[in-house]
PDB file of C-alpha atoms in Angstrom:
ATOM      1  CA  LYS A   1      42.033 -49.774  -6.166  1.00 58.00           C
ATOM      2  CA  ALA A   2      38.779 -50.558  -7.811  1.00 71.00           C
ATOM      3  CA  GLY A   3      36.025 -48.204  -7.180  1.00 90.00           C
ATOM      4  CA  VAL A   4      32.326 -48.951  -6.308  1.00 95.00           C
ATOM      5  CA  THR A   5      30.906 -51.234  -9.464  1.00 96.00           C
ATOM      6  CA  GLN A   6      27.182 -51.220  -9.987  1.00 97.00           C
ATOM      7  CA  THR A   7      25.574 -53.568 -12.212  1.00 97.00           C
ATOM      8  CA  PRO A   8      24.002 -53.451 -14.934  1.00 97.00           C
ATOM      9  CA  ARG A   9      24.692 -49.684 -16.125  1.00 96.00           C
ATOM     10  CA  TYR A  10      21.415 -49.524 -17.787  1.00 96.00           C
ATOM     11  CA  LEU A  11      17.812 -51.503 -17.598  1.00 96.00           C
ATOM     12  CA  ILE A  12      14.904 -51.319 -18.991  1.00 97.00           C
ATOM     13  CA  LYS A  13      11.907 -53.080 -17.323  1.00 97.00           C
ATOM     14  CA  THR A  14       8.143 -53.438 -17.740  1.00 97.00           C
ATOM     15  CA  ARG A  15       5.435 -52.138 -15.235  1.00 97.00           C
ATOM     16  CA  GLY A  16       4.549 -54.422 -12.999  1.00 97.00           C
ATOM     17  CA  GLN A  17       8.110 -56.791 -13.332  1.00 98.00           C
ATOM     18  CA  GLN A  18      10.820 -57.040 -10.589  1.00 98.00           C
ATOM     19  CA  VAL A  19      14.360 -55.926 -10.677  1.00 98.00           C
ATOM     20  CA  THR A  20      17.379 -56.422  -8.751  1.00 98.00           C
ATOM     21  CA  LEU A  21      20.639 -54.295  -8.841  1.00 98.00           C
ATOM     22  CA  SER A  22      24.116 -55.351  -7.433  1.00 98.00           C
ATOM     23  CA  CYS A  23      26.666 -53.127  -5.900  1.00 98.00           C
ATOM     24  CA  SER A  24      30.321 -54.205  -5.014  1.00 97.00           C
ATOM     25  CA  PRO A  25      31.935 -51.643  -2.583  1.00 95.00           C
ATOM     26  CA  ILE A  26      35.331 -51.026  -2.201  1.00 93.00           C
ATOM     27  CA  SER A  27      37.395 -53.445  -0.820  1.00 91.00           C
ATOM     28  CA  GLY A  28      37.314 -53.241   3.158  1.00 87.00           C
ATOM     29  CA  HIS A  29      34.252 -50.787   2.861  1.00 88.00           C
ATOM     30  CA  ARG A  30      31.484 -52.459   5.289  1.00 89.00           C
ATOM     31  CA  SER A  31      28.685 -49.850   5.142  1.00 90.00           C
ATOM     32  CA  VAL A  32      26.616 -49.554   1.439  1.00 93.00           C
ATOM     33  CA  SER A  33      24.170 -46.891   1.184  1.00 93.00           C
ATOM     34  CA  TRP A  34      21.616 -46.779  -1.562  1.00 96.00           C
ATOM     35  CA  TYR A  35      20.015 -43.648  -3.105  1.00 95.00           C
ATOM     36  CA  GLN A  36      17.798 -42.745  -5.875  1.00 96.00           C
ATOM     37  CA  GLN A  37      17.989 -39.983  -8.289  1.00 92.00           C
ATOM     38  CA  THR A  38      15.360 -38.022 -10.124  1.00 88.00           C
ATOM     39  CA  PRO A  39      15.335 -34.816 -11.735  1.00 78.00           C
ATOM     40  CA  GLY A  40      12.903 -33.141  -9.954  1.00 77.00           C
ATOM     41  CA  GLN A  41      13.826 -34.775  -6.415  1.00 80.00           C
ATOM     42  CA  GLY A  42      17.680 -34.799  -6.314  1.00 84.00           C
ATOM     43  CA  LEU A  43      19.279 -37.710  -4.273  1.00 90.00           C
ATOM     44  CA  GLN A  44      16.905 -39.615  -2.056  1.00 92.00           C
ATOM     45  CA  PHE A  45      18.095 -42.183   0.524  1.00 92.00           C
ATOM     46  CA  LEU A  46      16.734 -45.393   0.264  1.00 95.00           C
ATOM     47  CA  PHE A  47      18.679 -47.271   2.924  1.00 93.00           C
ATOM     48  CA  GLU A  48      22.111 -48.231   4.332  1.00 92.00           C
ATOM     49  CA  TYR A  49      23.524 -51.825   5.235  1.00 93.00           C
ATOM     50  CA  PHE A  50      26.472 -52.549   7.745  1.00 90.00           C
ATOM     51  CA  SER A  51      27.622 -55.929   8.348  1.00 90.00           C
ATOM     52  CA  GLU A  52      24.702 -57.460   6.500  1.00 94.00           C
ATOM     53  CA  THR A  53      22.520 -55.591   8.656  1.00 94.00           C
ATOM     54  CA  GLN A  54      19.958 -52.779   7.636  1.00 93.00           C
ATOM     55  CA  ARG A  55      20.986 -49.612   9.854  1.00 88.00           C
ATOM     56  CA  ASN A  56      19.187 -46.758   8.244  1.00 87.00           C
ATOM     57  CA  LYS A  57      16.115 -46.853   6.281  1.00 91.00           C
ATOM     58  CA  GLY A  58      14.476 -43.871   3.890  1.00 91.00           C
ATOM     59  CA  ASN A  59      10.789 -42.955   3.151  1.00 91.00           C
ATOM     60  CA  PHE A  60      10.306 -45.424   0.340  1.00 95.00           C
ATOM     61  CA  PRO A  61       7.587 -47.904   0.146  1.00 96.00           C
ATOM     62  CA  GLY A  62       7.906 -51.795   0.865  1.00 96.00           C
ATOM     63  CA  ARG A  63       8.519 -52.636  -2.716  1.00 97.00           C
ATOM     64  CA  PHE A  64      12.126 -51.166  -2.363  1.00 98.00           C
ATOM     65  CA  SER A  65      14.312 -53.685  -0.343  1.00 97.00           C
ATOM     66  CA  GLY A  66      17.959 -54.702   0.126  1.00 97.00           C
ATOM     67  CA  ARG A  67      20.257 -56.928   1.516  1.00 97.00           C
ATOM     68  CA  GLN A  68      23.811 -57.134   2.037  1.00 97.00           C
ATOM     69  CA  PHE A  69      25.817 -60.280   1.999  1.00 97.00           C
ATOM     70  CA  SER A  70      28.681 -61.523   4.246  1.00 95.00           C
ATOM     71  CA  ASN A  71      31.499 -59.798   1.544  1.00 94.00           C
ATOM     72  CA  SER A  72      29.642 -56.574   1.943  1.00 94.00           C
ATOM     73  CA  ARG A  73      28.347 -56.734  -1.321  1.00 97.00           C
ATOM     74  CA  SER A  74      24.871 -55.423  -1.672  1.00 98.00           C
ATOM     75  CA  GLU A  75      21.484 -55.807  -3.942  1.00 98.00           C
ATOM     76  CA  MET A  76      18.764 -53.659  -4.115  1.00 98.00           C
ATOM     77  CA  ASN A  77      15.324 -54.930  -5.246  1.00 98.00           C
ATOM     78  CA  VAL A  78      12.246 -53.526  -6.684  1.00 98.00           C
ATOM     79  CA  SER A  79       8.990 -55.108  -6.753  1.00 96.00           C
ATOM     80  CA  THR A  80       5.909 -54.457  -8.907  1.00 97.00           C
ATOM     81  CA  LEU A  81       7.790 -51.749 -10.849  1.00 98.00           C
ATOM     82  CA  GLU A  82       5.844 -48.274 -11.559  1.00 97.00           C
ATOM     83  CA  LEU A  83       6.827 -46.052 -14.320  1.00 96.00           C
ATOM     84  CA  GLY A  84       7.692 -43.481 -11.447  1.00 95.00           C
ATOM     85  CA  ASP A  85      10.510 -45.698 -10.455  1.00 97.00           C
ATOM     86  CA  SER A  86      12.371 -44.649 -13.700  1.00 97.00           C
ATOM     87  CA  ALA A  87      15.341 -43.280 -11.946  1.00 96.00           C
ATOM     88  CA  LEU A  88      19.458 -43.444 -11.417  1.00 95.00           C
ATOM     89  CA  TYR A  89      19.943 -45.843  -8.540  1.00 97.00           C
ATOM     90  CA  LEU A  90      23.390 -44.895  -6.940  1.00 96.00           C
ATOM     91  CA  CYS A  91      25.292 -46.961  -4.613  1.00 96.00           C
ATOM     92  CA  ALA A  92      27.677 -45.592  -2.058  1.00 93.00           C
ATOM     93  CA  SER A  93      30.428 -47.524  -0.008  1.00 91.00           C
ATOM     94  CA  SER A  94      32.287 -45.949   3.312  1.00 85.00           C
ATOM     95  CA  PRO A  95      35.148 -47.178   5.316  1.00 78.00           C
ATOM     96  CA  PRO A  96      34.547 -47.940   8.945  1.00 68.00           C
ATOM     97  CA  SER A  97      36.855 -45.449   9.959  1.00 59.00           C
ATOM     98  CA  ILE A  98      34.872 -42.573   8.531  1.00 55.00           C
ATOM     99  CA  GLY A  99      31.697 -42.046   9.566  1.00 55.00           C
ATOM    100  CA  GLY A 100      29.268 -40.002   7.049  1.00 57.00           C
ATOM    101  CA  ALA A 101      28.781 -39.363   3.683  1.00 55.00           C
ATOM    102  CA  ASN A 102      32.189 -37.319   3.839  1.00 64.00           C
ATOM    103  CA  GLY A 103      33.199 -40.753   3.620  1.00 71.00           C
ATOM    104  CA  TYR A 104      31.067 -42.227   0.540  1.00 83.00           C
ATOM    105  CA  THR A 105      32.505 -43.313  -2.753  1.00 89.00           C
ATOM    106  CA  PHE A 106      29.671 -43.556  -4.979  1.00 93.00           C
ATOM    107  CA  GLY A 107      29.423 -45.821  -8.144  1.00 95.00           C
ATOM    108  CA  SER A 108      28.414 -44.807 -11.527  1.00 94.00           C
ATOM    109  CA  GLY A 109      25.033 -46.029 -11.238  1.00 96.00           C
ATOM    110  CA  THR A 110      22.344 -48.101 -12.668  1.00 97.00           C
ATOM    111  CA  ARG A 111      20.071 -46.116 -15.017  1.00 96.00           C
ATOM    112  CA  LEU A 112      16.445 -47.744 -14.599  1.00 97.00           C
ATOM    113  CA  THR A 113      13.640 -47.158 -17.370  1.00 97.00           C
ATOM    114  CA  VAL A 114      10.388 -48.601 -16.711  1.00 97.00           C
ATOM    115  CA  VAL A 115       8.040 -48.491 -19.441  1.00 97.00           C
TER     116      VAL A 115
ATOM    117  CA  ASP B   1       8.388 -32.120   1.673  1.00 67.00           C
ATOM    118  CA  GLN B   2      12.060 -31.169   0.695  1.00 78.00           C
ATOM    119  CA  GLN B   3      14.184 -30.510   3.596  1.00 90.00           C
ATOM    120  CA  VAL B   4      16.862 -29.368   1.579  1.00 94.00           C
ATOM    121  CA  LYS B   5      16.573 -26.809  -1.301  1.00 94.00           C
ATOM    122  CA  GLN B   6      18.630 -25.589  -3.905  1.00 95.00           C
ATOM    123  CA  ASN B   7      16.566 -23.183  -5.787  1.00 92.00           C
ATOM    124  CA  SER B   8      18.415 -22.435  -8.520  1.00 94.00           C
ATOM    125  CA  PRO B   9      18.469 -25.201 -11.079  1.00 93.00           C
ATOM    126  CA  SER B  10      21.410 -23.861 -13.180  1.00 96.00           C
ATOM    127  CA  LEU B  11      24.074 -20.977 -12.944  1.00 97.00           C
ATOM    128  CA  SER B  12      26.628 -19.643 -15.527  1.00 97.00           C
ATOM    129  CA  VAL B  13      29.594 -17.914 -14.807  1.00 98.00           C
ATOM    130  CA  GLN B  14      32.818 -16.580 -16.627  1.00 98.00           C
ATOM    131  CA  GLU B  15      35.880 -18.351 -16.185  1.00 97.00           C
ATOM    132  CA  GLY B  16      38.156 -16.711 -13.569  1.00 97.00           C
ATOM    133  CA  ARG B  17      35.111 -15.368 -11.589  1.00 97.00           C
ATOM    134  CA  ILE B  18      33.482 -16.467  -8.561  1.00 98.00           C
ATOM    135  CA  SER B  19      30.895 -18.940  -8.371  1.00 98.00           C
ATOM    136  CA  ILE B  20      28.513 -18.914  -5.631  1.00 98.00           C
ATOM    137  CA  LEU B  21      25.953 -21.905  -5.433  1.00 98.00           C
ATOM    138  CA  ASN B  22      23.140 -21.578  -2.449  1.00 98.00           C
ATOM    139  CA  CYS B  23      21.371 -23.893  -0.249  1.00 97.00           C
ATOM    140  CA  ASP B  24      18.223 -23.480   2.323  1.00 97.00           C
ATOM    141  CA  TYR B  25      17.494 -26.000   4.757  1.00 96.00           C
ATOM    142  CA  THR B  26      14.236 -26.065   6.736  1.00 95.00           C
ATOM    143  CA  ASN B  27      15.169 -29.014   9.789  1.00 92.00           C
ATOM    144  CA  SER B  28      16.821 -26.905  12.530  1.00 92.00           C
ATOM    145  CA  MET B  29      18.224 -30.493  13.771  1.00 91.00           C
ATOM    146  CA  PHE B  30      20.705 -30.630  10.674  1.00 92.00           C
ATOM    147  CA  ASP B  31      24.303 -30.200  11.915  1.00 88.00           C
ATOM    148  CA  TYR B  32      26.436 -31.472   9.460  1.00 89.00           C
ATOM    149  CA  PHE B  33      26.550 -30.316   5.859  1.00 92.00           C
ATOM    150  CA  LEU B  34      28.356 -31.371   2.400  1.00 91.00           C
ATOM    151  CA  TRP B  35      28.634 -30.523  -1.009  1.00 95.00           C
ATOM    152  CA  TYR B  36      29.071 -33.069  -3.649  1.00 94.00           C
ATOM    153  CA  LYS B  37      29.867 -32.710  -7.518  1.00 96.00           C
ATOM    154  CA  LYS B  38      28.706 -34.784 -10.129  1.00 93.00           C
ATOM    155  CA  TYR B  39      29.642 -34.970 -13.485  1.00 93.00           C
ATOM    156  CA  PRO B  40      27.790 -36.721 -16.396  1.00 87.00           C
ATOM    157  CA  ALA B  41      27.600 -40.363 -16.334  1.00 83.00           C
ATOM    158  CA  GLU B  42      29.789 -40.425 -13.313  1.00 89.00           C
ATOM    159  CA  GLY B  43      28.685 -40.786  -9.607  1.00 91.00           C
ATOM    160  CA  PRO B  44      28.832 -37.805  -7.199  1.00 91.00           C
ATOM    161  CA  THR B  45      32.178 -37.306  -5.693  1.00 92.00           C
ATOM    162  CA  PHE B  46      32.908 -35.364  -2.239  1.00 90.00           C
ATOM    163  CA  LEU B  47      34.049 -32.270  -2.289  1.00 94.00           C
ATOM    164  CA  ILE B  48      33.877 -30.274   1.154  1.00 93.00           C
ATOM    165  CA  SER B  49      31.821 -30.336   4.099  1.00 91.00           C
ATOM    166  CA  ILE B  50      31.137 -28.212   7.306  1.00 92.00           C
ATOM    167  CA  SER B  51      29.590 -29.024  10.796  1.00 89.00           C
ATOM    168  CA  SER B  52      27.594 -26.434  12.703  1.00 90.00           C
ATOM    169  CA  ILE B  53      30.083 -25.378  14.963  1.00 90.00           C
ATOM    170  CA  LYS B  54      31.857 -23.581  12.350  1.00 92.00           C
ATOM    171  CA  ASP B  55      30.682 -20.847   9.767  1.00 94.00           C
ATOM    172  CA  LYS B  56      33.077 -21.295   7.267  1.00 96.00           C
ATOM    173  CA  ASN B  57      35.495 -24.235   5.704  1.00 95.00           C
ATOM    174  CA  GLU B  58      38.119 -23.366   3.233  1.00 96.00           C
ATOM    175  CA  ASP B  59      39.767 -26.327   0.849  1.00 95.00           C
ATOM    176  CA  GLY B  60      41.758 -24.391  -2.063  1.00 96.00           C
ATOM    177  CA  ARG B  61      39.544 -22.885  -4.582  1.00 97.00           C
ATOM    178  CA  PHE B  62      36.365 -24.072  -2.747  1.00 97.00           C
ATOM    179  CA  THR B  63      35.063 -22.336   0.372  1.00 98.00           C
ATOM    180  CA  VAL B  64      31.624 -23.434   2.038  1.00 97.00           C
ATOM    181  CA  PHE B  65      29.966 -20.686   4.369  1.00 98.00           C
ATOM    182  CA  LEU B  66      27.323 -21.823   6.956  1.00 97.00           C
ATOM    183  CA  ASN B  67      24.582 -19.420   8.184  1.00 96.00           C
ATOM    184  CA  LYS B  68      22.695 -21.113  10.809  1.00 95.00           C
ATOM    185  CA  SER B  69      20.122 -18.676  12.050  1.00 95.00           C
ATOM    186  CA  ALA B  70      18.937 -18.111   8.180  1.00 96.00           C
ATOM    187  CA  LYS B  71      19.489 -22.058   7.634  1.00 96.00           C
ATOM    188  CA  HIS B  72      21.304 -21.435   4.585  1.00 97.00           C
ATOM    189  CA  LEU B  73      24.926 -22.513   3.238  1.00 96.00           C
ATOM    190  CA  SER B  74      26.660 -21.684   0.231  1.00 98.00           C
ATOM    191  CA  LEU B  75      29.407 -22.910  -1.823  1.00 98.00           C
ATOM    192  CA  HIS B  76      32.187 -20.231  -3.395  1.00 98.00           C
ATOM    193  CA  ILE B  77      34.458 -21.248  -5.999  1.00 98.00           C
ATOM    194  CA  VAL B  78      37.216 -18.656  -6.521  1.00 97.00           C
ATOM    195  CA  PRO B  79      38.479 -18.653  -9.530  1.00 98.00           C
ATOM    196  CA  SER B  80      36.098 -20.914 -11.454  1.00 98.00           C
ATOM    197  CA  GLN B  81      37.586 -22.888 -14.150  1.00 97.00           C
ATOM    198  CA  PRO B  82      35.901 -24.762 -17.179  1.00 96.00           C
ATOM    199  CA  GLY B  83      36.347 -28.027 -15.309  1.00 96.00           C
ATOM    200  CA  ASP B  84      34.169 -27.034 -12.672  1.00 97.00           C
ATOM    201  CA  SER B  85      31.202 -27.449 -14.578  1.00 97.00           C
ATOM    202  CA  ALA B  86      29.145 -30.325 -13.106  1.00 97.00           C
ATOM    203  CA  VAL B  87      25.857 -30.357 -11.042  1.00 95.00           C
ATOM    204  CA  TYR B  88      26.329 -29.649  -7.498  1.00 97.00           C
ATOM    205  CA  PHE B  89      24.703 -31.125  -4.693  1.00 95.00           C
ATOM    206  CA  CYS B  90      24.237 -29.987  -1.037  1.00 95.00           C
ATOM    207  CA  ALA B  91      23.474 -32.180   1.546  1.00 92.00           C
ATOM    208  CA  ALA B  92      22.393 -32.431   5.265  1.00 92.00           C
ATOM    209  CA  SER B  93      22.403 -34.839   8.102  1.00 86.00           C
ATOM    210  CA  GLU B  94      21.674 -34.695  11.815  1.00 83.00           C
ATOM    211  CA  GLY B  95      25.434 -35.491  13.065  1.00 72.00           C
ATOM    212  CA  SER B  96      28.668 -36.474  11.027  1.00 66.00           C
ATOM    213  CA  GLY B  97      28.332 -40.170  11.757  1.00 67.00           C
ATOM    214  CA  THR B  98      25.104 -40.840  10.544  1.00 69.00           C
ATOM    215  CA  TYR B  99      24.762 -42.423   7.063  1.00 71.00           C
ATOM    216  CA  LYS B 100      21.592 -41.190   5.993  1.00 78.00           C
ATOM    217  CA  TYR B 101      21.873 -37.692   4.285  1.00 85.00           C
ATOM    218  CA  ILE B 102      19.186 -35.637   2.541  1.00 88.00           C
ATOM    219  CA  PHE B 103      20.276 -34.204  -0.355  1.00 91.00           C
ATOM    220  CA  GLY B 104      19.040 -31.314  -2.189  1.00 93.00           C
ATOM    221  CA  THR B 105      18.107 -31.349  -6.245  1.00 92.00           C
ATOM    222  CA  GLY B 106      21.090 -29.783  -7.384  1.00 94.00           C
ATOM    223  CA  THR B 107      22.344 -26.927  -9.347  1.00 96.00           C
ATOM    224  CA  ARG B 108      23.995 -27.342 -12.665  1.00 96.00           C
ATOM    225  CA  LEU B 109      27.037 -25.042 -13.100  1.00 98.00           C
ATOM    226  CA  LYS B 110      28.414 -24.073 -16.430  1.00 98.00           C
ATOM    227  CA  VAL B 111      31.464 -22.187 -16.499  1.00 97.00           C
ATOM    228  CA  LEU B 112      32.267 -20.283 -19.728  1.00 96.00           C
ATOM    229  CA  ALA B 113      35.666 -20.297 -21.262  1.00 91.00           C
TER     230      ALA B 113
END
């Protein structure tokens, strides 16, 4: 079966711009979580959506937002980009029968570079 | 404030020997822990987990040990194989049902043939 698909794979943006990243979960998975990976900080939790509702949120500024559609696809948006937003953004989906990150399937990520 | 710490950014081990990856945490409320493995250009993949009611969990060549009093967990890989070369992340949460996990910064393991 198809895995978690993230688009685009690579993105270069200028400071001050905004960006939208997309994640298509595995069919049947209703929970989608987003993480930011940077070399010094590891994976940091951004937010988690389930049935179009944000259930959990990490400690990121309001410039980071997300949403989930009725087909479980999710997008995250970063406005007013800063150089420090350069990172690998990972999306993970999980089926409703398995709780927690042991049920995660991660996508390959979107590498965002802010210049 | 890093609640989950992997103090060794890298580790090299000879093929066939034991690899020991360490992880420390500060939040005493954490009661569920996982290890993930990540190859370059791929997303992390789940490896093994342990809840706080256990002190050991084994799955084939992989064993995770939990020392709650020391707030320390470790992943043992025996025997190590070149295909195990990857970045390993530990993660922790308050409960297994949550979807909000705190990950460490990762340890890059290199298994030498």
